[in-house]
PDB file of C-alpha atoms in Angstrom:
ATOM      1  CA  MET A   1      97.717 102.577 104.654  1.00 92.00           C
ATOM      2  CA  ASN A   2      97.865 103.444 101.125  1.00 92.00           C
ATOM      3  CA  VAL A   3      96.481 100.913  98.679  1.00 95.00           C
ATOM      4  CA  VAL A   4      99.880 100.632  97.032  1.00 96.00           C
ATOM      5  CA  THR A   5     101.789  99.631 100.399  1.00 97.00           C
ATOM      6  CA  HIS A   6      98.989  97.057 100.745  1.00 98.00           C
ATOM      7  CA  LEU A   7      99.445  95.745  97.326  1.00 98.00           C
ATOM      8  CA  LEU A   8     103.320  95.682  97.957  1.00 98.00           C
ATOM      9  CA  VAL A   9     102.820  93.949 101.157  1.00 98.00           C
ATOM     10  CA  GLY A  10     100.653  91.118  99.799  1.00 98.00           C
ATOM     11  CA  TRP A  11     102.979  90.640  96.595  1.00 98.00           C
ATOM     12  CA  THR A  12     105.839  90.338  98.740  1.00 98.00           C
ATOM     13  CA  LEU A  13     104.256  87.725 100.981  1.00 98.00           C
ATOM     14  CA  ALA A  14     103.079  85.795  97.975  1.00 97.00           C
ATOM     15  CA  GLU A  15     106.514  86.226  96.177  1.00 95.00           C
ATOM     16  CA  HIS A  16     108.092  84.143  99.101  1.00 96.00           C
ATOM     17  CA  THR A  17     105.395  81.564  99.742  1.00 97.00           C
ATOM     18  CA  THR A  18     104.060  80.266  96.409  1.00 96.00           C
ATOM     19  CA  LYS A  19     105.549  79.742  92.913  1.00 93.00           C
ATOM     20  CA  SER A  20     102.042  79.797  91.148  1.00 95.00           C
ATOM     21  CA  PRO A  21     101.484  83.030  89.312  1.00 94.00           C
ATOM     22  CA  ARG A  22      97.736  82.463  89.733  1.00 96.00           C
ATOM     23  CA  ASP A  23      97.974  81.997  93.454  1.00 98.00           C
ATOM     24  CA  ARG A  24     100.502  84.995  93.891  1.00 96.00           C
ATOM     25  CA  MET A  25      97.858  87.186  92.271  1.00 97.00           C
ATOM     26  CA  LEU A  26      94.857  86.023  94.503  1.00 98.00           C
ATOM     27  CA  ILE A  27      97.268  86.491  97.496  1.00 98.00           C
ATOM     28  CA  ALA A  28      97.805  90.103  96.339  1.00 98.00           C
ATOM     29  CA  VAL A  29      94.354  90.688  95.666  1.00 98.00           C
ATOM     30  CA  ALA A  30      93.492  89.852  99.106  1.00 98.00           C
ATOM     31  CA  SER A  31      95.865  92.342 100.566  1.00 98.00           C
ATOM     32  CA  VAL A  32      93.920  95.268  98.999  1.00 98.00           C
ATOM     33  CA  ALA A  33      90.402  93.758  99.102  1.00 97.00           C
ATOM     34  CA  PRO A  34      89.522  95.159 102.397  1.00 96.00           C
ATOM     35  CA  ASP A  35      89.666  98.642 100.792  1.00 92.00           C
ATOM     36  CA  LEU A  36      86.626  97.831  98.580  1.00 90.00           C
ATOM     37  CA  ASP A  37      84.406  98.782 101.024  1.00 86.00           C
ATOM     38  CA  GLY A  38      86.103 102.504 100.473  1.00 82.00           C
ATOM     39  CA  LEU A  39      84.498 102.581  97.017  1.00 82.00           C
ATOM     40  CA  GLY A  40      81.736 104.434  98.673  1.00 78.00           C
ATOM     41  CA  LEU A  41      83.890 107.400  98.007  1.00 81.00           C
ATOM     42  CA  ILE A  42      82.871 107.268  94.548  1.00 80.00           C
ATOM     43  CA  VAL A  43      79.177 107.846  95.409  1.00 78.00           C
ATOM     44  CA  ASP A  44      79.862 110.647  97.761  1.00 78.00           C
ATOM     45  CA  ALA A  45      81.680 112.652  94.888  1.00 81.00           C
ATOM     46  CA  ALA A  46      79.035 111.734  92.338  1.00 78.00           C
ATOM     47  CA  ALA A  47      76.192 112.563  94.779  1.00 77.00           C
ATOM     48  CA  PRO A  48      76.379 116.394  94.570  1.00 80.00           C
ATOM     49  CA  LEU A  49      75.751 116.083  90.920  1.00 81.00           C
ATOM     50  CA  SER A  50      72.293 114.343  91.653  1.00 79.00           C
ATOM     51  CA  GLY A  51      71.293 116.649  94.750  1.00 78.00           C
ATOM     52  CA  TRP A  52      71.959 113.516  97.060  1.00 76.00           C
ATOM     53  CA  THR A  53      73.702 114.140 100.200  1.00 77.00           C
ATOM     54  CA  VAL A  54      75.368 110.856 101.392  1.00 76.00           C
ATOM     55  CA  GLN A  55      78.757 109.951 103.228  1.00 77.00           C
ATOM     56  CA  TRP A  56      78.870 106.159 102.582  1.00 75.00           C
ATOM     57  CA  TYR A  57      82.844 106.530 102.703  1.00 74.00           C
ATOM     58  CA  GLU A  58      82.756 107.896 106.095  1.00 74.00           C
ATOM     59  CA  ARG A  59      79.975 105.557 107.213  1.00 76.00           C
ATOM     60  CA  PHE A  60      81.269 102.393 105.482  1.00 75.00           C
ATOM     61  CA  HIS A  61      85.104 102.397 104.897  1.00 73.00           C
ATOM     62  CA  HIS A  62      86.670 100.186 107.842  1.00 74.00           C
ATOM     63  CA  LEU A  63      83.555  98.726 108.686  1.00 81.00           C
ATOM     64  CA  LEU A  64      82.085  96.304 105.990  1.00 87.00           C
ATOM     65  CA  LEU A  65      85.160  94.504 105.009  1.00 93.00           C
ATOM     66  CA  HIS A  66      87.643  95.434 107.361  1.00 93.00           C
ATOM     67  CA  GLY A  67      87.013  92.479 109.833  1.00 96.00           C
ATOM     68  CA  ILE A  68      86.772  88.621 110.088  1.00 97.00           C
ATOM     69  CA  PRO A  69      83.276  88.633 108.193  1.00 97.00           C
ATOM     70  CA  GLY A  70      84.937  90.262 105.221  1.00 96.00           C
ATOM     71  CA  ALA A  71      88.155  88.063 105.625  1.00 98.00           C
ATOM     72  CA  LEU A  72      86.281  84.883 105.508  1.00 98.00           C
ATOM     73  CA  LEU A  73      84.367  85.973 102.593  1.00 97.00           C
ATOM     74  CA  CYS A  74      87.172  86.976 100.631  1.00 98.00           C
ATOM     75  CA  THR A  75      89.151  83.890 101.518  1.00 98.00           C
ATOM     76  CA  ALA A  76      86.400  81.700 100.425  1.00 98.00           C
ATOM     77  CA  LEU A  77      85.950  83.388  97.171  1.00 98.00           C
ATOM     78  CA  LEU A  78      89.552  83.791  96.039  1.00 98.00           C
ATOM     79  CA  ALA A  79      90.606  80.368  97.299  1.00 98.00           C
ATOM     80  CA  TRP A  80      88.140  78.870  94.787  1.00 98.00           C
ATOM     81  CA  PHE A  81      90.539  80.066  92.027  1.00 98.00           C
ATOM     82  CA  ALA A  82      93.575  78.958  93.519  1.00 98.00           C
ATOM     83  CA  ARG A  83      95.892  76.294  92.166  1.00 97.00           C
ATOM     84  CA  GLU A  84      97.364  75.068  95.325  1.00 97.00           C
ATOM     85  CA  ARG A  85      94.099  75.628  97.187  1.00 97.00           C
ATOM     86  CA  LEU A  86      94.875  74.695 101.189  1.00 98.00           C
ATOM     87  CA  ARG A  87      98.019  76.712 101.043  1.00 98.00           C
ATOM     88  CA  ALA A  88      96.710  79.675  99.043  1.00 98.00           C
ATOM     89  CA  THR A  89      93.711  79.472 101.296  1.00 98.00           C
ATOM     90  CA  CYS A  90      95.776  80.008 104.269  1.00 98.00           C
ATOM     91  CA  LEU A  91      98.037  82.871 102.580  1.00 98.00           C
ATOM     92  CA  ILE A  92      94.851  84.519 101.205  1.00 98.00           C
ATOM     93  CA  PHE A  93      93.673  84.727 104.857  1.00 98.00           C
ATOM     94  CA  VAL A  94      97.031  85.709 106.142  1.00 98.00           C
ATOM     95  CA  SER A  95      97.135  88.674 103.438  1.00 98.00           C
ATOM     96  CA  TYR A  96      93.938  89.810 104.277  1.00 98.00           C
ATOM     97  CA  HIS A  97      94.710  90.295 108.000  1.00 98.00           C
ATOM     98  CA  LEU A  98      97.962  91.902 106.972  1.00 98.00           C
ATOM     99  CA  HIS A  99      96.020  94.546 105.401  1.00 97.00           C
ATOM    100  CA  LEU A 100      94.205  95.058 108.853  1.00 97.00           C
ATOM    101  CA  LEU A 101      97.404  95.183 110.638  1.00 97.00           C
ATOM    102  CA  GLY A 102      98.586  97.745 108.456  1.00 97.00           C
ATOM    103  CA  ASP A 103      95.301  99.771 108.986  1.00 95.00           C
ATOM    104  CA  LEU A 104      95.749  99.626 112.638  1.00 96.00           C
ATOM    105  CA  LEU A 105      99.068 100.720 112.553  1.00 96.00           C
ATOM    106  CA  GLY A 106      99.095 103.446 109.808  1.00 94.00           C
ATOM    107  CA  SER A 107      95.765 104.742 108.733  1.00 91.00           C
ATOM    108  CA  ARG A 108      95.448 107.850 110.960  1.00 90.00           C
ATOM    109  CA  GLY A 109      93.917 111.161 109.484  1.00 87.00           C
ATOM    110  CA  SER A 110      95.375 114.448 109.694  1.00 82.00           C
ATOM    111  CA  GLY A 111      94.649 115.070 113.305  1.00 83.00           C
ATOM    112  CA  VAL A 112      96.313 113.069 116.278  1.00 81.00           C
ATOM    113  CA  ALA A 113      92.690 112.065 117.500  1.00 83.00           C
ATOM    114  CA  ASP A 114      91.614 111.132 113.924  1.00 87.00           C
ATOM    115  CA  ILE A 115      92.371 107.308 114.531  1.00 90.00           C
ATOM    116  CA  TRP A 116      90.533 104.840 112.209  1.00 88.00           C
ATOM    117  CA  PRO A 117      89.808 101.486 114.401  1.00 92.00           C
ATOM    118  CA  ILE A 118      89.367  98.255 113.054  1.00 94.00           C
ATOM    119  CA  HIS A 119      85.965  96.793 113.828  1.00 93.00           C
ATOM    120  CA  TYR A 120      86.869  93.078 113.833  1.00 96.00           C
ATOM    121  CA  LEU A 121      83.467  91.562 113.839  1.00 96.00           C
ATOM    122  CA  ALA A 122      81.353  94.340 111.884  1.00 92.00           C
ATOM    123  CA  PRO A 123      78.985  94.376 110.336  1.00 91.00           C
ATOM    124  CA  LEU A 124      77.765  91.621 112.410  1.00 93.00           C
ATOM    125  CA  SER A 125      78.667  93.145 115.830  1.00 93.00           C
ATOM    126  CA  ASP A 126      80.058  96.081 117.349  1.00 88.00           C
ATOM    127  CA  GLY A 127      82.418  94.035 119.552  1.00 90.00           C
ATOM    128  CA  MET A 128      86.400  93.560 118.914  1.00 95.00           C
ATOM    129  CA  THR A 129      87.276  97.040 118.260  1.00 95.00           C
ATOM    130  CA  PHE A 130      90.655  97.465 117.899  1.00 95.00           C
ATOM    131  CA  ALA A 131      92.352 100.989 118.036  1.00 94.00           C
ATOM    132  CA  TRP A 132      96.035 102.276 118.574  1.00 93.00           C
ATOM    133  CA  SER A 133      96.909 105.628 119.893  1.00 92.00           C
ATOM    134  CA  GLY A 134     100.167 105.770 118.295  1.00 93.00           C
ATOM    135  CA  GLN A 135      98.495 105.032 114.780  1.00 95.00           C
ATOM    136  CA  TRP A 136     100.741 106.883 111.815  1.00 94.00           C
ATOM    137  CA  ALA A 137      99.336 109.227 109.690  1.00 92.00           C
ATOM    138  CA  LEU A 138      98.208 107.924 106.397  1.00 91.00           C
ATOM    139  CA  SER A 139     100.679 110.614 104.917  1.00 92.00           C
ATOM    140  CA  GLY A 140     103.458 109.961 107.579  1.00 93.00           C
ATOM    141  CA  TRP A 141     106.937 109.122 107.180  1.00 96.00           C
ATOM    142  CA  GLN A 142     106.577 105.625 108.467  1.00 96.00           C
ATOM    143  CA  ASN A 143     104.042 104.754 105.665  1.00 95.00           C
ATOM    144  CA  THR A 144     106.244 106.486 103.038  1.00 96.00           C
ATOM    145  CA  THR A 145     109.475 104.719 104.237  1.00 97.00           C
ATOM    146  CA  LEU A 146     107.651 101.225 104.236  1.00 97.00           C
ATOM    147  CA  THR A 147     106.281 101.971 100.842  1.00 97.00           C
ATOM    148  CA  VAL A 148     109.866 102.976  99.116  1.00 98.00           C
ATOM    149  CA  ALA A 149     111.400 100.119 100.707  1.00 98.00           C
ATOM    150  CA  LEU A 150     108.809  97.844  99.524  1.00 98.00           C
ATOM    151  CA  MET A 151     109.237  99.131  96.076  1.00 97.00           C
ATOM    152  CA  ALA A 152     112.948  98.955  96.273  1.00 97.00           C
ATOM    153  CA  TYR A 153     112.484  95.376  97.199  1.00 97.00           C
ATOM    154  CA  ALA A 154     110.306  94.625  94.340  1.00 97.00           C
ATOM    155  CA  PHE A 155     112.417  96.314  91.643  1.00 96.00           C
ATOM    156  CA  ALA A 156     115.518  94.293  93.115  1.00 95.00           C
ATOM    157  CA  LEU A 157     113.131  90.795  92.708  1.00 95.00           C
ATOM    158  CA  ALA A 158     112.158  92.113  89.351  1.00 96.00           C
ATOM    159  CA  VAL A 159     115.984  92.473  88.196  1.00 95.00           C
ATOM    160  CA  ARG A 160     116.691  89.018  89.693  1.00 95.00           C
ATOM    161  CA  ARG A 161     113.646  87.033  88.917  1.00 94.00           C
ATOM    162  CA  GLY A 162     112.170  88.562  85.817  1.00 95.00           C
ATOM    163  CA  TYR A 163     108.805  89.427  87.020  1.00 94.00           C
ATOM    164  CA  SER A 164     107.355  92.340  89.245  1.00 96.00           C
ATOM    165  CA  PRO A 165     104.006  93.392  90.748  1.00 97.00           C
ATOM    166  CA  VAL A 166     103.167  95.078  87.336  1.00 97.00           C
ATOM    167  CA  GLY A 167     102.486  91.517  86.217  1.00 95.00           C
ATOM    168  CA  LEU A 168      99.385  91.510  88.390  1.00 94.00           C
ATOM    169  CA  PHE A 169      97.945  93.957  85.957  1.00 95.00           C
ATOM    170  CA  SER A 170      99.742  93.209  82.466  1.00 96.00           C
ATOM    171  CA  ALA A 171     102.169  90.662  81.482  1.00 95.00           C
ATOM    172  CA  ARG A 172     103.371  92.776  78.530  1.00 97.00           C
ATOM    173  CA  ALA A 173     103.884  95.768  80.758  1.00 97.00           C
ATOM    174  CA  ASP A 174     105.601  93.762  83.241  1.00 97.00           C
ATOM    175  CA  ALA A 175     107.956  92.494  80.902  1.00 97.00           C
ATOM    176  CA  ALA A 176     108.844  95.895  79.331  1.00 97.00           C
ATOM    177  CA  PHE A 177     109.042  97.151  83.141  1.00 97.00           C
ATOM    178  CA  VAL A 178     111.407  94.556  83.865  1.00 97.00           C
ATOM    179  CA  GLU A 179     113.434  94.824  80.817  1.00 97.00           C
ATOM    180  CA  THR A 180     113.870  98.707  81.657  1.00 96.00           C
ATOM    181  CA  LEU A 181     114.838  98.069  85.344  1.00 96.00           C
ATOM    182  CA  ARG A 182     117.339  95.426  83.968  1.00 95.00           C
ATOM    183  CA  GLN A 183     118.870  97.819  81.462  1.00 94.00           C
ATOM    184  CA  ARG A 184     119.084 100.741  84.478  1.00 90.00           C
ATOM    185  CA  TRP A 185     120.731  98.161  86.727  1.00 86.00           C
ATOM    186  CA  ARG A 186     123.338  97.290  84.004  1.00 83.00           C
ATOM    187  CA  SER A 187     124.119 100.774  83.035  1.00 80.00           C
ATOM    188  CA  VAL A 188     124.662 101.578  87.007  1.00 76.00           C
ATOM    189  CA  ARG A 189     126.958  98.571  87.644  1.00 72.00           C
ATOM    190  CA  ASP A 190     129.112  99.497  84.497  1.00 62.00           C
TER     191      ASP A 190
END
């Protein structure tokens, strides 16, 4: 699944389960944290400039952080900063696992057989590997529809509540974004 979709799933979960802005941010961060193992793509892109031949993205994405060891590490790290520690810990863990579920459902490559499994015990063990033959293509209509629906929902909540997922990055940008949405909403209603 696209990282934006993961972020919106985590933000939506947080939006309906906690009042603390800090805890909402931590829960949303947990929803994208598994994709940190995809940063090897940067090394792969830069490698030819140095004469290297590496394939870190192909070797490590969906392997290093897409399982229970990564979930436990991320949960412990993020929960340390939470306001409502017990509640946030549980929600961070759930948010992380929603990412894994999203990838199990919708991370297939361009070919029908290009399925990305979830190696749940990796990198500690090869056991408990999950794959689904019906996995949606990353660019498939299912992922696009889910992303658009989550964006529309976030926009509606932003108009009603006065903040949006943009606030995860900048309070000032979020205020401007929400005000723009509210102005557009008023002009549509009038």
